[in-house]
PDB file of C-alpha atoms in Angstrom:
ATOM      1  CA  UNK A   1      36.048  19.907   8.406  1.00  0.00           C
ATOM      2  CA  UNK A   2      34.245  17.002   9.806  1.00  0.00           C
ATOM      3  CA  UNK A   3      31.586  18.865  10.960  1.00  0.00           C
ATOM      4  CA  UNK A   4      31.397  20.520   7.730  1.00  0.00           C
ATOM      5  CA  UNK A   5      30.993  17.067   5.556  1.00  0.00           C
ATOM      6  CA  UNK A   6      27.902  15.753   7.973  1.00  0.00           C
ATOM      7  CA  UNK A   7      26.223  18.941   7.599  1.00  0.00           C
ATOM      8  CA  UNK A   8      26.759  18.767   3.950  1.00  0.00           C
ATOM      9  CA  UNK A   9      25.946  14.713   3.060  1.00  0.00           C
ATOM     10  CA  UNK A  10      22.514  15.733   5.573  1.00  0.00           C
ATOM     11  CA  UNK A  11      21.448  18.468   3.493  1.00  0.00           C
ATOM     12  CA  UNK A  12      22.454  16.523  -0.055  1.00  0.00           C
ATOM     13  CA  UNK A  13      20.055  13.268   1.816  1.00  0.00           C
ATOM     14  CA  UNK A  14      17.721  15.621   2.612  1.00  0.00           C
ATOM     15  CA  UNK A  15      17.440  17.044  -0.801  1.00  0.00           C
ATOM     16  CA  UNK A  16      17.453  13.493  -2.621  1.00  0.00           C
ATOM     17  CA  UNK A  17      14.645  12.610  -0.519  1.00  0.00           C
ATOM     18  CA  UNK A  18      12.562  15.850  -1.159  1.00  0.00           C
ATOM     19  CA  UNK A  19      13.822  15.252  -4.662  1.00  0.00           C
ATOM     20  CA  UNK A  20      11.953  11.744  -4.912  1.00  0.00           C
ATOM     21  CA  UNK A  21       9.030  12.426  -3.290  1.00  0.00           C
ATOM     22  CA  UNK A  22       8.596  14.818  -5.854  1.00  0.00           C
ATOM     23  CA  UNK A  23       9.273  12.101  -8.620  1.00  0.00           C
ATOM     24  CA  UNK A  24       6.686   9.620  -7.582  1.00  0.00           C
ATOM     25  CA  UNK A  25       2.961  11.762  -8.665  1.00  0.00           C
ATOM     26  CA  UNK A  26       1.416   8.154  -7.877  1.00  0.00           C
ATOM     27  CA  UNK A  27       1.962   5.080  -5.928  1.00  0.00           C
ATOM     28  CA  UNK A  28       0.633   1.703  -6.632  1.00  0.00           C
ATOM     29  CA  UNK A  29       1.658  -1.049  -3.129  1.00  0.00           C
ATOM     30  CA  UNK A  30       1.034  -4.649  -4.236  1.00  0.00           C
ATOM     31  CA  UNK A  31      -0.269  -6.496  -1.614  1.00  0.00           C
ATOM     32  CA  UNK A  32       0.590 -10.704  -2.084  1.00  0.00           C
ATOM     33  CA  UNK A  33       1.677 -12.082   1.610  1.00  0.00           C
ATOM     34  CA  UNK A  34      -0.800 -13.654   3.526  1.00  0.00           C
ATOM     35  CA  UNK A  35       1.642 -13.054   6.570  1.00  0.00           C
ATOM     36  CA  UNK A  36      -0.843 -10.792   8.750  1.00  0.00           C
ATOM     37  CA  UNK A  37       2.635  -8.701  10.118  1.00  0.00           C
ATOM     38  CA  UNK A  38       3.524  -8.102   6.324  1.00  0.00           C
ATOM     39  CA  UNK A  39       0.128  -7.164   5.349  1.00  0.00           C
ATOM     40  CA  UNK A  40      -0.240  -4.618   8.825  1.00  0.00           C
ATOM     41  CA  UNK A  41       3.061  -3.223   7.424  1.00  0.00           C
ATOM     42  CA  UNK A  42       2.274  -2.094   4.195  1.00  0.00           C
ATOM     43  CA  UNK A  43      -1.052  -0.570   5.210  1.00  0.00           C
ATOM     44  CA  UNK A  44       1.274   1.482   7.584  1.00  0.00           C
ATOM     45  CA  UNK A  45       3.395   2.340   5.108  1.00  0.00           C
ATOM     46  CA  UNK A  46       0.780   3.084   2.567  1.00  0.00           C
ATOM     47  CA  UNK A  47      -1.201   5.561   4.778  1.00  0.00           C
ATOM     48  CA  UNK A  48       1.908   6.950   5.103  1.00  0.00           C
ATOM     49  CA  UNK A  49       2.105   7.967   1.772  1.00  0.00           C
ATOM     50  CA  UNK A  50      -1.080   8.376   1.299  1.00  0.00           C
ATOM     51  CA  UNK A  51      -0.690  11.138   4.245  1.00  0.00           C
ATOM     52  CA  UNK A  52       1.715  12.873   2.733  1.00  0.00           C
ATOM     53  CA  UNK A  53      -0.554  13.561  -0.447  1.00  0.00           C
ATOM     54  CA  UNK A  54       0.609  10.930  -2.994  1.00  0.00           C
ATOM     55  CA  UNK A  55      -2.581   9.786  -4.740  1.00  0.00           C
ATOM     56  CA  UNK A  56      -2.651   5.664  -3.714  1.00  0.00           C
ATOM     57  CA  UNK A  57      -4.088   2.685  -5.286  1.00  0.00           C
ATOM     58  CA  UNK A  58      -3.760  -0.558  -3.536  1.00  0.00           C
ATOM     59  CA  UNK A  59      -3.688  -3.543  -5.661  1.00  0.00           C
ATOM     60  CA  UNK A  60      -4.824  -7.040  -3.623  1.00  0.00           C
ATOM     61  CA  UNK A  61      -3.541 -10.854  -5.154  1.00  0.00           C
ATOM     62  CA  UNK A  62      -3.830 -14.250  -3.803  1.00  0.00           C
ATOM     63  CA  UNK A  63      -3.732 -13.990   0.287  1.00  0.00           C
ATOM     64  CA  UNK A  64      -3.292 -10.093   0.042  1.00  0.00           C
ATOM     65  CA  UNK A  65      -6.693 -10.222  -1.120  1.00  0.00           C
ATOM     66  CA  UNK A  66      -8.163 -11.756   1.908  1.00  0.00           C
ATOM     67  CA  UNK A  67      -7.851  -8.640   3.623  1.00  0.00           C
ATOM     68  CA  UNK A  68     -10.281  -7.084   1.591  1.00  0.00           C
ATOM     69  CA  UNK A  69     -12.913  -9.788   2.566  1.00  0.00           C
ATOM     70  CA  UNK A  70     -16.199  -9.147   4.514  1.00  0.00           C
ATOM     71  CA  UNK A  71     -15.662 -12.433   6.313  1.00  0.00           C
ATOM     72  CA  UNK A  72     -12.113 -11.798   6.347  1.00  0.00           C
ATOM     73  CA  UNK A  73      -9.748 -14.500   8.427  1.00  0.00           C
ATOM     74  CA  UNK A  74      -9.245 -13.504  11.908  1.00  0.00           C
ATOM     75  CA  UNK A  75      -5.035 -13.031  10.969  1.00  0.00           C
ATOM     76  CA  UNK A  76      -6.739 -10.007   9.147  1.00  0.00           C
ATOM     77  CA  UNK A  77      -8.861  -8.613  11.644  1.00  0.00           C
ATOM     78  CA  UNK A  78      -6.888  -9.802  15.164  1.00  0.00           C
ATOM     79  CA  UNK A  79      -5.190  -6.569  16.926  1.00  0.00           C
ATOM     80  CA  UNK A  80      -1.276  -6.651  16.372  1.00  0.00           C
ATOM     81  CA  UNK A  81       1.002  -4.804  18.375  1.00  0.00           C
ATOM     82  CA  UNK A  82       2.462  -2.265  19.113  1.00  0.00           C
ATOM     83  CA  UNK A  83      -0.746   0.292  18.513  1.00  0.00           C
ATOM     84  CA  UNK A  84      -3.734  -2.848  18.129  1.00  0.00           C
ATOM     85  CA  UNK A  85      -4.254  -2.337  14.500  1.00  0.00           C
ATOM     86  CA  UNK A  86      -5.212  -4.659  11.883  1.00  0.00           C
ATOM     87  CA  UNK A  87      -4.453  -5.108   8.104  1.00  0.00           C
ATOM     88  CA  UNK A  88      -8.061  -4.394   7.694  1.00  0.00           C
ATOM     89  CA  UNK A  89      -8.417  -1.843   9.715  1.00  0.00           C
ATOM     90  CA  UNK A  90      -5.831   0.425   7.984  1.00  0.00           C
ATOM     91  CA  UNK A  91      -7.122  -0.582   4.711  1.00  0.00           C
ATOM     92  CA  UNK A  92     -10.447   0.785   6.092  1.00  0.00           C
ATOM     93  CA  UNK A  93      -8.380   3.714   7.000  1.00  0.00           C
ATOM     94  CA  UNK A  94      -6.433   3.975   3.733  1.00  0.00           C
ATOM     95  CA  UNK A  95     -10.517   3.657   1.685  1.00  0.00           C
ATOM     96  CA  UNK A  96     -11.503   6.291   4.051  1.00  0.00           C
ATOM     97  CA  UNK A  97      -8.467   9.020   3.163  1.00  0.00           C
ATOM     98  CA  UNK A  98      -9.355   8.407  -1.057  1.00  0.00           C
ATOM     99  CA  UNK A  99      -7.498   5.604  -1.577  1.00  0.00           C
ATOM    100  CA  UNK A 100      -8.656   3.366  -4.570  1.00  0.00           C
ATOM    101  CA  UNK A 101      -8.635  -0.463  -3.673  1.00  0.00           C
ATOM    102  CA  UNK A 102      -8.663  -3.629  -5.372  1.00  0.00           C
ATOM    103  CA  UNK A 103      -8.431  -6.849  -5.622  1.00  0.00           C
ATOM    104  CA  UNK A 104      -7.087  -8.678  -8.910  1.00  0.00           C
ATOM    105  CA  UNK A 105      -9.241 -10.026 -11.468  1.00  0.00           C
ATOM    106  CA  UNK A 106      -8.564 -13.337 -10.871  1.00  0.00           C
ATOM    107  CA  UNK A 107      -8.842 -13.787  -6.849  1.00  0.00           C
ATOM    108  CA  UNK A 108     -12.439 -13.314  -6.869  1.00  0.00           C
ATOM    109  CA  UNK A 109     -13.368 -16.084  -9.727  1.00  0.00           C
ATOM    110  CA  UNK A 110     -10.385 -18.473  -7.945  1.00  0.00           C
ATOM    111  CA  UNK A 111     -12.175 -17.956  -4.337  1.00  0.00           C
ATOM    112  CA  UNK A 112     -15.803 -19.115  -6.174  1.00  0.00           C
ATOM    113  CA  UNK A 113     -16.988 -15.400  -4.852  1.00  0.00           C
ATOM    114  CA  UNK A 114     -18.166 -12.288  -6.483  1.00  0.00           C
ATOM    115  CA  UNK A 115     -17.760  -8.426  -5.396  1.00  0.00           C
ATOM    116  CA  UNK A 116     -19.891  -8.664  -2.769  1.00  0.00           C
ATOM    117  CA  UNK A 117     -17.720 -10.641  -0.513  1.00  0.00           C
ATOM    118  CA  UNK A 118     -15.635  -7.572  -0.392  1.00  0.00           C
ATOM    119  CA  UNK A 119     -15.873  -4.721   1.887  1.00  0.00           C
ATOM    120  CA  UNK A 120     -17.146  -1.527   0.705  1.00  0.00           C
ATOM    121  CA  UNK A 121     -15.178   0.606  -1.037  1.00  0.00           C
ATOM    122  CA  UNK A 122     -13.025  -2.478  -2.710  1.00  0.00           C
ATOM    123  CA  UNK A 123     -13.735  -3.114  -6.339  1.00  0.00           C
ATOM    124  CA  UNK A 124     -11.893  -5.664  -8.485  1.00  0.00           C
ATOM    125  CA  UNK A 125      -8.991  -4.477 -11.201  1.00  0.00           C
ATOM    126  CA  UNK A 126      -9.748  -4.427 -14.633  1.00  0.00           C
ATOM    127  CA  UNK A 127      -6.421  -5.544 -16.053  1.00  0.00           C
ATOM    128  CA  UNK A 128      -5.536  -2.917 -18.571  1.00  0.00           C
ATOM    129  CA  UNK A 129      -6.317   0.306 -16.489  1.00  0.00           C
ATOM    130  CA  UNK A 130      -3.799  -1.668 -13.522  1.00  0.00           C
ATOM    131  CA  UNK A 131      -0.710  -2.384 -16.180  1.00  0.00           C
ATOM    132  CA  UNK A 132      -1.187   1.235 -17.290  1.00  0.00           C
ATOM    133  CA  UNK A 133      -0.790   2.476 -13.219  1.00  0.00           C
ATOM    134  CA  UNK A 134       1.823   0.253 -12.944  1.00  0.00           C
ATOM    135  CA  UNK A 135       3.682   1.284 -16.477  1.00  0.00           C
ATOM    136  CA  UNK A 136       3.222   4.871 -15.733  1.00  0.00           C
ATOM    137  CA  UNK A 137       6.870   6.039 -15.331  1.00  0.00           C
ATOM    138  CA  UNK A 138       5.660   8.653 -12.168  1.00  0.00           C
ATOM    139  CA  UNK A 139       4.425   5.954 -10.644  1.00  0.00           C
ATOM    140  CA  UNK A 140       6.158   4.231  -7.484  1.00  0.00           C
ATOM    141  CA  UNK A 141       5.653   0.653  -6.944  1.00  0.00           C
ATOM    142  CA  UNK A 142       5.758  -0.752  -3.668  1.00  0.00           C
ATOM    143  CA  UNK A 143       5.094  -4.441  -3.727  1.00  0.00           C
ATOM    144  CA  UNK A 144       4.659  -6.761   0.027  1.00  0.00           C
TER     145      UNK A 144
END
């Protein structure tokens, strides 16, 4: 009987998590922290998705934006452990698998800077096409 309620509450997870993949057509992470182990884990997580298929925009604020910078601070650049990666580097990554990338309207103007202190392949948001990502019901929000 035992046995017979695991296999069952497995196979009803399983299903629930099939089942929300499914639900999410989009994803949208918000990237805010400036704390270079927070920003390394959402690019991991969002090449994860981005892996599996869902179609990814990354949207980067205040210190989330400076990972987007060509003269990015080292805390963006520097190896981490355990696999040496960056939070630049897998934004790179994420760019490079179709991902659209940008940085707020406003972090450019506050930083004195214009679009070409970013790296390629990071524009800046326009503000109504972002709230109507982020307002789409199919879309999943993941904000760090």
């Amino acid at each position: 009987m035992t046995r017979t309620f695991k296999a069952t509450a497995v196979a009803l997870m399983m299903t629930a998590s099939a089942a929300m993949a499914e639900d999410a057509a989009s994803l949208v992470a918000v990237v805010t922290d400036g704390d270079a182990q927070t920003q390394l884990m959402s690019m991991v997580l969002t090449n994860q998705a981005i892996d599996r298929g869902v179609p990814t925009r990354i949207l980067l604020c205040g210190p989330g934006g400076d990972i987007a910078l060509a003269e990015a601070p080292e805390t963006a650049t520097a190896p981490q452990p355990p696999r040496g990666a960056s939070p630049q580097g897998l934004l790179k990554a994420a760019i490079a698998k179709g991902a659209t990338v940008e940085v707020c309207a406003i972090y450019l103007p506050g930083k004195g800077a214009d679009a070409s202190a970013l790296i390629e392949g990071v524009g800046v948001a326009e503000p109504p096409a972002m709230a109507e990502a982020l307002l789409d019901r199919t879309t999943r929000i993941w904000s760090f």
